[in-house]
mmCIF file of C-alpha atoms in Angstrom:
data_model
loop_
_atom_site.group_PDB
_atom_site.id
_atom_site.type_symbol
_atom_site.label_atom_id
_atom_site.label_comp_id
_atom_site.label_asym_id
_atom_site.label_seq_id
_atom_site.Cartn_x
_atom_site.Cartn_y
_atom_site.Cartn_z
ATOM 1 C CA MET A 65 75.986 139.949 103.907
ATOM 2 C CA SER A 66 78.486 138.894 99.786
ATOM 3 C CA GLU A 67 79.379 142.081 99.213
ATOM 4 C CA VAL A 68 79.298 142.544 103.325
ATOM 5 C CA ILE A 69 82.303 140.568 103.499
ATOM 6 C CA VAL A 70 84.161 141.087 100.050
ATOM 7 C CA GLY A 71 83.165 144.824 100.645
ATOM 8 C CA LEU A 72 85.701 144.052 104.325
ATOM 9 C CA SER A 73 88.634 142.529 102.522
ATOM 10 C CA LEU A 74 88.900 145.734 100.828
ATOM 11 C CA ALA A 75 88.708 148.561 103.098
ATOM 12 C CA ILE A 76 91.802 146.017 104.492
ATOM 13 C CA TRP A 77 93.797 146.210 101.467
ATOM 14 C CA LEU A 78 92.732 150.497 101.402
ATOM 15 C CA PHE A 79 94.125 150.158 104.684
ATOM 16 C CA LEU A 80 96.934 148.416 104.103
ATOM 17 C CA ILE A 81 98.620 150.722 100.817
ATOM 18 C CA LEU A 82 97.904 153.854 102.548
ATOM 19 C CA PHE A 83 97.786 153.506 106.403
ATOM 20 C CA TRP A 84 100.509 150.756 107.032
ATOM 21 C CA GLY A 85 103.606 152.195 107.113
ATOM 22 C CA ASN A 86 103.839 151.892 103.257
ATOM 23 C CA PHE A 87 105.318 148.462 103.758
ATOM 24 C CA TRP A 88 104.606 147.710 100.181
ATOM 25 C CA ARG A 89 107.532 150.825 98.978
ATOM 26 C CA GLY A 90 110.379 148.333 99.553
ATOM 27 C CA ASP A 91 112.434 152.032 99.506
ATOM 28 C CA GLN A 92 113.813 151.409 102.882
ATOM 29 C CA ARG A 93 117.885 151.228 100.685
ATOM 30 C CA LEU A 94 121.421 151.636 102.691
ATOM 31 C CA THR A 95 122.274 155.786 100.977
ATOM 32 C CA SER A 96 125.235 157.237 103.626
ATOM 33 C CA ASP A 97 128.311 158.396 101.210
ATOM 34 C CA THR A 98 130.802 156.017 101.864
ATOM 35 C CA LYS A 99 133.375 158.278 99.862
ATOM 36 C CA GLU A 100 135.134 160.103 103.666
ATOM 37 C CA ILE A 101 133.627 157.580 106.694
ATOM 38 C CA ALA A 102 135.429 156.779 110.097
ATOM 39 C CA ALA A 103 136.784 153.470 110.047
ATOM 40 C CA PRO A 104 135.569 151.578 113.266
ATOM 41 C CA ARG A 105 137.601 148.123 114.909
ATOM 42 C CA ILE A 106 134.939 145.327 112.623
ATOM 43 C CA TRP A 107 135.220 141.690 114.468
ATOM 44 C CA ALA A 108 132.788 139.028 111.946
ATOM 45 C CA VAL A 109 131.304 136.682 114.135
ATOM 46 C CA VAL A 110 129.818 133.550 111.873
ATOM 47 C CA PRO A 111 128.249 130.731 113.371
ATOM 48 C CA ALA A 112 128.438 127.856 111.104
ATOM 49 C CA ARG A 113 126.937 124.720 110.844
ATOM 50 C CA ASP A 114 127.398 121.945 108.458
ATOM 51 C CA GLU A 115 128.180 124.921 105.690
ATOM 52 C CA ALA A 116 130.846 123.360 103.673
ATOM 53 C CA GLU A 117 128.906 124.054 100.351
ATOM 54 C CA ALA A 118 128.876 127.577 101.218
ATOM 55 C CA ILE A 119 131.184 129.044 103.786
ATOM 56 C CA ALA A 120 134.558 129.648 101.077
ATOM 57 C CA LEU A 121 131.684 131.895 98.791
ATOM 58 C CA CYS A 122 130.794 133.291 102.247
ATOM 59 C CA LEU A 123 134.570 133.997 103.585
ATOM 60 C CA THR A 124 135.713 134.712 99.974
ATOM 61 C CA SER A 125 133.377 138.172 100.348
ATOM 62 C CA LEU A 126 134.387 138.973 103.724
ATOM 63 C CA LEU A 127 137.997 138.825 104.102
ATOM 64 C CA ASN A 128 137.448 140.572 100.100
ATOM 65 C CA GLN A 129 135.746 143.142 101.516
ATOM 66 C CA ASN A 130 137.040 147.074 100.467
ATOM 67 C CA TYR A 131 136.792 148.290 104.108
ATOM 68 C CA PRO A 132 139.066 150.550 104.953
ATOM 69 C CA GLY A 133 139.476 150.040 109.347
ATOM 70 C CA GLU A 134 140.913 147.286 110.296
ATOM 71 C CA PHE A 135 138.971 144.298 110.152
ATOM 72 C CA SER A 136 138.572 140.441 111.026
ATOM 73 C CA VAL A 137 136.530 136.733 110.949
ATOM 74 C CA ILE A 138 135.659 134.541 113.387
ATOM 75 C CA VAL A 139 134.263 131.509 112.380
ATOM 76 C CA VAL A 140 132.340 129.378 114.902
ATOM 77 C CA ASP A 141 132.640 125.551 114.160
ATOM 78 C CA ASP A 142 129.543 124.644 115.395
ATOM 79 C CA ASN A 143 129.960 120.766 115.524
ATOM 80 C CA SER A 144 129.781 119.998 111.845
ATOM 81 C CA SER A 145 129.428 116.694 110.406
ATOM 82 C CA ASP A 146 131.695 118.260 106.921
ATOM 83 C CA ARG A 147 134.554 120.479 106.560
ATOM 84 C CA THR A 148 133.421 123.496 107.344
ATOM 85 C CA GLY A 149 136.023 124.239 109.420
ATOM 86 C CA GLU A 150 138.520 122.846 107.073
ATOM 87 C CA ILE A 151 137.198 124.394 104.451
ATOM 88 C CA ALA A 152 137.380 128.108 105.534
ATOM 89 C CA GLN A 153 140.959 127.691 106.923
ATOM 90 C CA GLU A 154 141.836 126.764 103.435
ATOM 91 C CA THR A 155 140.087 129.543 101.865
ATOM 92 C CA ALA A 156 141.867 132.215 103.766
ATOM 93 C CA SER A 157 145.027 130.431 103.383
ATOM 94 C CA SER A 158 144.104 130.523 99.955
ATOM 95 C CA LEU A 159 143.656 134.216 99.735
ATOM 96 C CA GLY A 160 146.368 134.967 101.759
ATOM 97 C CA LYS A 161 144.208 136.053 105.309
ATOM 98 C CA GLN A 162 145.108 133.732 107.634
ATOM 99 C CA GLN A 163 146.021 136.408 110.022
ATOM 100 C CA ASN A 164 142.223 137.481 109.247
ATOM 101 C CA LEU A 165 140.331 134.326 110.067
ATOM 102 C CA THR A 166 140.023 132.959 113.194
ATOM 103 C CA VAL A 167 138.362 129.253 113.784
ATOM 104 C CA ILE A 168 137.187 127.983 116.516
ATOM 105 C CA THR A 169 135.403 124.816 117.424
ATOM 106 C CA GLY A 170 131.728 125.000 119.185
ATOM 107 C CA LYS A 171 131.924 123.780 122.172
ATOM 108 C CA PRO A 172 128.497 121.107 123.120
ATOM 109 C CA LEU A 173 125.343 123.251 123.080
ATOM 110 C CA PRO A 174 124.082 123.474 127.207
ATOM 111 C CA ASP A 175 120.896 123.861 128.281
ATOM 112 C CA GLY A 176 118.113 126.928 127.127
ATOM 113 C CA TRP A 177 120.190 128.091 124.022
ATOM 114 C CA SER A 178 119.108 127.874 121.004
ATOM 115 C CA GLY A 179 122.244 126.701 118.801
ATOM 116 C CA LYS A 180 122.625 129.314 116.423
ATOM 117 C CA LEU A 181 122.797 132.177 119.455
ATOM 118 C CA TRP A 182 124.911 129.617 121.026
ATOM 119 C CA ALA A 183 127.319 129.462 119.098
ATOM 120 C CA MET A 184 127.153 133.434 117.972
ATOM 121 C CA ASN A 185 127.904 134.237 122.017
ATOM 122 C CA GLN A 186 130.790 131.587 121.896
ATOM 123 C CA GLY A 187 132.141 134.191 118.277
ATOM 124 C CA ILE A 188 131.097 137.136 120.619
ATOM 125 C CA GLU A 189 133.012 137.047 123.907
ATOM 126 C CA PHE A 190 136.326 135.573 121.190
ATOM 127 C CA ALA A 191 135.545 139.059 119.292
ATOM 128 C CA GLN A 192 134.743 141.121 121.983
ATOM 129 C CA THR A 193 138.162 140.703 124.102
ATOM 130 C CA LYS A 194 139.726 142.510 120.744
ATOM 131 C CA THR A 195 137.409 145.442 121.895
ATOM 132 C CA PRO A 196 136.124 145.883 118.866
ATOM 133 C CA ASP A 197 133.472 149.156 117.517
ATOM 134 C CA TYR A 198 131.365 147.113 116.092
ATOM 135 C CA ILE A 199 130.308 144.093 115.905
ATOM 136 C CA LEU A 200 128.740 142.154 112.456
ATOM 137 C CA LEU A 201 127.250 138.803 112.879
ATOM 138 C CA THR A 202 126.533 137.109 109.597
ATOM 139 C CA ASP A 203 125.401 133.931 108.791
ATOM 140 C CA ALA A 204 127.392 131.170 106.846
ATOM 141 C CA ASP A 205 124.967 131.272 103.707
ATOM 142 C CA ILE A 206 125.276 134.805 102.614
ATOM 143 C CA GLN A 207 127.860 136.324 100.002
ATOM 144 C CA HIS A 208 128.481 139.552 100.430
ATOM 145 C CA ASP A 209 129.160 142.553 98.232
ATOM 146 C CA GLN A 210 132.516 143.720 98.653
ATOM 147 C CA ASP A 211 131.063 147.591 99.341
ATOM 148 C CA ASN A 212 128.738 145.912 101.983
ATOM 149 C CA LEU A 213 130.858 146.564 105.605
ATOM 150 C CA LYS A 214 131.703 150.279 104.419
ATOM 151 C CA GLN A 215 128.263 151.267 103.576
ATOM 152 C CA LEU A 216 127.455 149.226 106.883
ATOM 153 C CA VAL A 217 129.298 151.442 109.237
ATOM 154 C CA ALA A 218 128.742 154.584 106.945
ATOM 155 C CA GLN A 219 125.321 154.170 107.737
ATOM 156 C CA ALA A 220 125.550 153.230 111.158
ATOM 157 C CA THR A 221 127.904 156.455 112.223
ATOM 158 C CA VAL A 222 126.351 159.135 110.409
ATOM 159 C CA LYS A 223 122.753 158.585 111.143
ATOM 160 C CA ASN A 224 124.143 157.451 115.066
ATOM 161 C CA LEU A 225 122.721 154.168 114.642
ATOM 162 C CA ASP A 226 123.458 151.237 117.623
ATOM 163 C CA LEU A 227 122.097 148.298 114.741
ATOM 164 C CA VAL A 228 121.826 148.548 111.080
ATOM 165 C CA SER A 229 120.355 145.304 109.320
ATOM 166 C CA LEU A 230 119.796 144.323 105.299
ATOM 167 C CA MET A 231 117.071 141.581 104.800
ATOM 168 C CA VAL A 232 119.604 140.025 102.035
ATOM 169 C CA LEU A 233 118.315 139.047 98.173
ATOM 170 C CA LEU A 234 117.314 135.467 99.034
ATOM 171 C CA ARG A 235 117.628 132.969 95.960
ATOM 172 C CA CYS A 236 115.163 133.504 93.439
ATOM 173 C CA GLN A 237 115.437 130.631 90.555
ATOM 174 C CA SER A 238 114.106 127.817 90.893
ATOM 175 C CA PHE A 239 110.161 127.850 90.281
ATOM 176 C CA TRP A 240 108.997 127.228 94.061
ATOM 177 C CA GLU A 241 111.249 130.276 94.568
ATOM 178 C CA LYS A 242 109.830 132.499 92.089
ATOM 179 C CA LEU A 243 106.306 131.919 93.427
ATOM 180 C CA LEU A 244 108.000 131.538 97.058
ATOM 181 C CA ILE A 245 110.106 133.172 98.386
ATOM 182 C CA PRO A 246 109.540 137.209 97.237
ATOM 183 C CA ALA A 247 106.683 137.001 99.320
ATOM 184 C CA PHE A 248 108.215 135.555 102.295
ATOM 185 C CA VAL A 249 109.720 139.062 102.136
ATOM 186 C CA PHE A 250 106.421 140.782 101.079
ATOM 187 C CA PHE A 251 105.353 139.234 104.220
ATOM 188 C CA PHE A 252 107.675 140.050 106.492
ATOM 189 C CA GLN A 253 107.531 143.340 105.797
ATOM 190 C CA LYS A 254 104.151 143.564 106.330
ATOM 191 C CA LEU A 255 104.313 142.439 109.694
ATOM 192 C CA TYR A 256 107.478 144.785 110.140
ATOM 193 C CA PRO A 257 107.115 147.938 108.354
ATOM 194 C CA PHE A 258 110.440 148.430 108.039
ATOM 195 C CA PRO A 259 109.914 152.760 107.855
ATOM 196 C CA TRP A 260 107.628 151.998 111.214
ATOM 197 C CA VAL A 261 111.035 149.721 112.806
ATOM 198 C CA ASN A 262 113.349 152.638 111.544
ATOM 199 C CA ASP A 263 111.871 155.678 113.396
ATOM 200 C CA PRO A 264 112.160 155.736 116.896
ATOM 201 C CA ARG A 265 109.305 157.210 117.506
ATOM 202 C CA LYS A 266 108.078 153.550 116.961
ATOM 203 C CA SER A 267 108.490 151.535 119.436
ATOM 204 C CA LEU A 268 108.396 148.629 116.552
ATOM 205 C CA ALA A 269 111.893 146.212 115.972
ATOM 206 C CA ALA A 270 112.430 143.486 113.557
ATOM 207 C CA ALA A 271 115.954 142.889 112.104
ATOM 208 C CA ALA A 272 116.878 140.467 109.154
ATOM 209 C CA GLY A 273 119.860 137.932 110.945
ATOM 210 C CA GLY A 274 121.826 137.176 107.695
ATOM 211 C CA CYS A 275 123.191 140.703 108.567
ATOM 212 C CA ILE A 276 123.301 142.946 111.257
ATOM 213 C CA LEU A 277 126.152 145.472 112.241
ATOM 214 C CA ILE A 278 125.700 146.013 116.065
ATOM 215 C CA SER A 279 127.488 148.501 118.111
ATOM 216 C CA ASN A 280 130.127 146.929 121.031
ATOM 217 C CA GLN A 281 128.110 149.078 123.281
ATOM 218 C CA ALA A 282 124.975 147.972 122.850
ATOM 219 C CA LEU A 283 125.299 144.399 122.908
ATOM 220 C CA THR A 284 127.112 144.728 125.935
ATOM 221 C CA SER A 285 124.465 147.562 126.791
ATOM 222 C CA ILE A 286 121.584 144.106 126.624
ATOM 223 C CA GLY A 287 123.851 141.514 127.976
ATOM 224 C CA GLY A 288 124.770 140.084 125.042
ATOM 225 C CA ILE A 289 122.735 138.054 123.087
ATOM 226 C CA ALA A 290 122.884 136.259 126.776
ATOM 227 C CA ALA A 291 119.561 138.009 126.532
ATOM 228 C CA ILE A 292 118.115 136.164 123.964
ATOM 229 C CA LYS A 293 119.494 132.409 124.324
ATOM 230 C CA ASP A 294 116.669 130.821 123.755
ATOM 231 C CA ALA A 295 114.927 132.367 120.997
ATOM 232 C CA LEU A 296 113.680 131.172 117.400
ATOM 233 C CA ILE A 297 113.373 134.733 115.838
ATOM 234 C CA ASP A 298 116.796 135.652 117.449
ATOM 235 C CA ASP A 299 117.308 138.695 114.931
ATOM 236 C CA CYS A 300 114.114 140.378 115.751
ATOM 237 C CA SER A 301 114.585 139.850 119.701
ATOM 238 C CA LEU A 302 118.384 140.918 118.977
ATOM 239 C CA ALA A 303 116.431 144.337 117.433
ATOM 240 C CA HIS A 304 113.438 144.472 119.842
ATOM 241 C CA ALA A 305 116.109 144.290 122.794
ATOM 242 C CA VAL A 306 118.299 146.689 121.458
ATOM 243 C CA LYS A 307 115.543 149.252 120.531
ATOM 244 C CA SER A 308 113.312 148.274 123.912
ATOM 245 C CA GLN A 309 116.562 150.479 125.408
ATOM 246 C CA GLN A 310 116.079 153.798 123.700
ATOM 247 C CA LYS A 311 119.084 152.753 120.824
ATOM 248 C CA ASN A 312 118.436 153.349 117.331
ATOM 249 C CA ILE A 313 118.093 151.043 114.867
ATOM 250 C CA TRP A 314 117.641 150.309 110.917
ATOM 251 C CA LEU A 315 116.465 147.602 108.573
ATOM 252 C CA GLY A 316 116.749 148.011 104.637
ATOM 253 C CA LEU A 317 116.552 145.468 101.390
ATOM 254 C CA THR A 318 119.741 145.133 99.441
ATOM 255 C CA GLU A 319 120.897 143.646 96.511
ATOM 256 C CA THR A 320 123.552 143.680 96.151
ATOM 257 C CA THR A 321 124.240 141.274 99.217
ATOM 258 C CA ILE A 322 123.001 137.983 97.877
ATOM 259 C CA SER A 323 122.195 134.592 100.139
ATOM 260 C CA LEU A 324 123.628 131.503 98.665
ATOM 261 C CA ARG A 325 120.908 128.702 100.015
ATOM 262 C CA GLY A 326 119.206 127.240 97.674
ATOM 263 C CA TYR A 327 115.102 126.474 97.875
ATOM 264 C CA ASP A 328 114.665 124.404 95.389
ATOM 265 C CA ASN A 329 112.029 122.606 96.391
ATOM 266 C CA LEU A 330 108.705 122.832 98.403
ATOM 267 C CA LYS A 331 109.049 120.621 100.924
ATOM 268 C CA VAL A 332 112.378 123.170 101.995
ATOM 269 C CA ILE A 333 110.724 126.011 102.204
ATOM 270 C CA TRP A 334 107.361 124.268 103.649
ATOM 271 C CA ASN A 335 109.788 123.401 106.998
ATOM 272 C CA THR A 336 111.796 126.274 106.561
ATOM 273 C CA ILE A 337 108.903 128.546 107.439
ATOM 274 C CA ALA A 338 106.616 125.832 109.748
ATOM 275 C CA ARG A 339 109.420 126.190 112.125
ATOM 276 C CA THR A 340 109.327 129.044 113.349
ATOM 277 C CA ALA A 341 105.843 130.626 111.724
ATOM 278 C CA TYR A 342 103.357 128.732 115.477
ATOM 279 C CA THR A 343 106.576 131.081 117.299
ATOM 280 C CA GLN A 344 105.619 134.349 115.415
ATOM 281 C CA LEU A 345 102.278 133.475 116.775
ATOM 282 C CA ASN A 346 103.649 132.725 120.400
ATOM 283 C CA TYR A 347 102.124 129.560 120.531
ATOM 284 C CA SER A 348 98.820 130.854 121.005
ATOM 285 C CA PRO A 349 96.455 129.037 120.240
ATOM 286 C CA TRP A 350 93.385 132.263 120.022
ATOM 287 C CA LEU A 351 96.218 134.280 118.188
ATOM 288 C CA LEU A 352 96.828 130.620 115.468
ATOM 289 C CA VAL A 353 92.627 130.958 114.271
ATOM 290 C CA GLY A 354 92.902 134.952 113.986
ATOM 291 C CA THR A 355 95.444 134.107 111.896
ATOM 292 C CA LEU A 356 93.693 131.652 109.804
ATOM 293 C CA MET A 357 91.097 133.890 109.511
ATOM 294 C CA GLY A 358 92.424 137.244 108.907
ATOM 295 C CA MET A 359 94.476 135.168 105.986
ATOM 296 C CA ALA A 360 91.460 134.117 104.456
ATOM 297 C CA LEU A 361 89.783 137.612 104.570
ATOM 298 C CA VAL A 362 92.625 139.438 103.244
ATOM 299 C CA TYR A 363 94.178 137.561 100.527
ATOM 300 C CA LEU A 364 91.181 134.514 99.988
ATOM 301 C CA VAL A 365 88.454 136.165 99.560
ATOM 302 C CA THR A 366 88.658 137.758 96.951
ATOM 303 C CA PRO A 367 89.665 134.815 94.412
ATOM 304 C CA ILE A 368 86.657 133.027 96.260
ATOM 305 C CA TYR A 369 83.722 135.777 95.865
ATOM 306 C CA LEU A 370 85.333 137.163 92.418
ATOM 307 C CA VAL A 371 84.169 133.066 91.072
ATOM 308 C CA VAL A 372 81.418 133.271 92.928
ATOM 309 C CA GLY A 373 80.072 137.060 91.711
ATOM 310 C CA ILE A 374 80.669 135.300 88.122
ATOM 311 C CA LEU A 375 78.422 132.423 88.611
ATOM 312 C CA SER A 376 75.478 134.253 89.961
ATOM 313 C CA SER A 377 75.736 137.485 87.680
ATOM 314 C CA ASN A 378 76.283 140.174 90.896
ATOM 315 C CA TRP A 379 78.592 142.181 89.541
ATOM 316 C CA LEU A 380 79.131 144.721 92.186
ATOM 317 C CA ILE A 381 80.731 141.268 93.946
ATOM 318 C CA VAL A 382 82.969 140.614 90.558
ATOM 319 C CA ALA A 383 83.811 144.502 90.904
ATOM 320 C CA ILE A 384 84.687 145.134 94.026
ATOM 321 C CA CYS A 385 87.132 141.646 93.813
ATOM 322 C CA ILE A 386 88.887 143.197 90.825
ATOM 323 C CA LEU A 387 89.253 146.156 92.419
ATOM 324 C CA THR A 388 90.513 144.545 95.975
ATOM 325 C CA TRP A 389 93.089 141.470 93.175
ATOM 326 C CA MET A 390 94.771 144.681 91.095
ATOM 327 C CA LEU A 391 95.288 146.498 95.061
ATOM 328 C CA MET A 392 97.326 143.426 95.981
ATOM 329 C CA ILE A 393 99.167 142.847 92.709
ATOM 330 C CA ILE A 394 100.367 147.500 93.072
ATOM 331 C CA ALA A 395 100.945 146.150 96.525
ATOM 332 C CA TYR A 396 103.704 142.933 96.018
ATOM 333 C CA LEU A 397 105.152 144.345 92.427
ATOM 334 C CA PRO A 398 107.763 146.295 94.395
ATOM 335 C CA THR A 399 108.655 143.030 95.355
ATOM 336 C CA ILE A 400 108.610 141.525 92.862
ATOM 337 C CA ARG A 401 110.699 144.104 90.240
ATOM 338 C CA LEU A 402 113.166 143.457 94.167
ATOM 339 C CA TYR A 403 113.404 139.898 92.609
ATOM 340 C CA LYS A 404 113.879 140.861 89.112
ATOM 341 C CA LEU A 405 110.520 138.821 87.978
ATOM 342 C CA SER A 406 107.173 138.832 85.348
ATOM 343 C CA PRO A 407 104.248 140.979 86.644
ATOM 344 C CA LEU A 408 102.813 138.176 86.005
ATOM 345 C CA TRP A 409 104.326 136.145 89.284
ATOM 346 C CA ALA A 410 102.384 139.057 91.643
ATOM 347 C CA PHE A 411 99.150 137.762 90.101
ATOM 348 C CA TRP A 412 99.016 134.959 92.005
ATOM 349 C CA LEU A 413 99.318 136.457 95.160
ATOM 350 C CA PRO A 414 95.969 134.445 97.105
ATOM 351 C CA ALA A 415 97.274 131.166 95.633
ATOM 352 C CA ILE A 416 100.738 131.702 97.507
ATOM 353 C CA ALA A 417 99.449 133.089 100.766
ATOM 354 C CA PHE A 418 97.259 129.890 100.929
ATOM 355 C CA LEU A 419 99.980 128.161 101.149
ATOM 356 C CA TYR A 420 101.630 129.791 104.083
ATOM 357 C CA THR A 421 98.469 129.479 105.751
ATOM 358 C CA LEU A 422 98.577 125.620 105.326
ATOM 359 C CA MET A 423 102.372 126.806 106.396
ATOM 360 C CA THR A 424 101.574 128.301 109.360
ATOM 361 C CA LEU A 425 98.972 125.761 109.963
ATOM 362 C CA ASP A 426 101.730 123.130 109.560
ATOM 363 C CA SER A 427 103.847 124.685 112.213
ATOM 364 C CA ALA A 428 101.743 124.701 115.116
ATOM 365 C CA ILE A 429 100.703 120.726 114.885
ATOM 366 C CA LYS A 430 104.645 120.338 114.639
ATOM 367 C CA TYR A 431 104.662 122.485 117.977
ATOM 368 C CA TYR A 432 102.541 120.107 119.903
ATOM 369 C CA GLN A 433 103.583 117.047 118.364
ATOM 370 C CA GLY A 434 107.020 118.123 119.566
ATOM 371 C CA GLN A 435 108.821 118.779 117.172
ATOM 372 C CA GLY A 436 108.406 122.325 116.953
ATOM 373 C CA GLY A 437 111.801 124.121 115.908
ATOM 374 C CA ALA A 438 112.929 121.824 114.143
ATOM 375 C CA TRP A 439 116.587 123.131 112.353
ATOM 376 C CA LYS A 440 119.835 120.910 111.373
ATOM 377 C CA GLY A 441 119.671 117.879 113.888
ATOM 378 C CA ARG A 442 117.953 120.021 116.916
ATOM 379 C CA THR A 443 114.558 120.346 117.557
ATOM 380 C CA TYR A 444 113.316 122.528 120.306
ATOM 381 C CA GLN A 445 110.559 124.367 122.553
#
């Protein structure tokens, strides 16, 4: 029986590496030539709630974009308790770019909306009065490479895409960030293989909310952000709404546009993952049980049975477990290289997966306790 279990785990990893959309390669990158591109009119919408620490760097990177066309930014100050709105104005003034920035104060959150999407909706409605060709949706804690907008536009216009999104490079400095953040990107790619997302023949859709360029026409055709107004996983919901109308989308990785948000301890990362993990499972107890069992089979069987095999001198089990662990490491290494970490971090993937399994379980527990989706002082059900 033990041989069957470890053999099944090995078979799963062979399937993932060989047949699951090449998710692990991490090779979906912006490639379009930006030398001669169209320069459509673009507005960036930045929802910001208590982002005083990051908003200046974010806006500086946006307002200094190396973009030849008309580009403006609107910040929606979502009832912040700090100086987010004031710092935004001061930043534009210090750069001499006051004419390129609009700051509006968000209206109270109505029933049926998530906070971020309500803020985005207000910014989009304002931007659409300026008839933009594209809208850049970006978080207030993202520092954009100076050529990021130009590259996004080139990708969209050259390849006839209605939505282009980047999984920005997350901060990876503390011990817990190095242990858990690259794995988050790895698991996201496994859940949504980027090559399949980018294939118009497949229905799979996903996006990364930190950086999304969407055509105004596509956004209007789906009914605006109101179409996904209660979504907690808003980025993937938006991508699905766009792709379901037979429009083309693209999702890739970047090393130059980065997230400024820090995750210095386990609690911060834990709460971030637990906020939406059960949402990803559609609040289904059956999917939760299946996920827990699947994570155990894919990631935890190998180290457990490796020890069992050594103690019982069952060298067939030991050999299968070592081979499976090597496949895990091979699959994880491209993500580890993306974050410029030592390959030794890839060895810890089973332990990392165990922590993520506990976070998923905790997400379900919080949901049934009425604490699901808690974020920045708001709780959603």
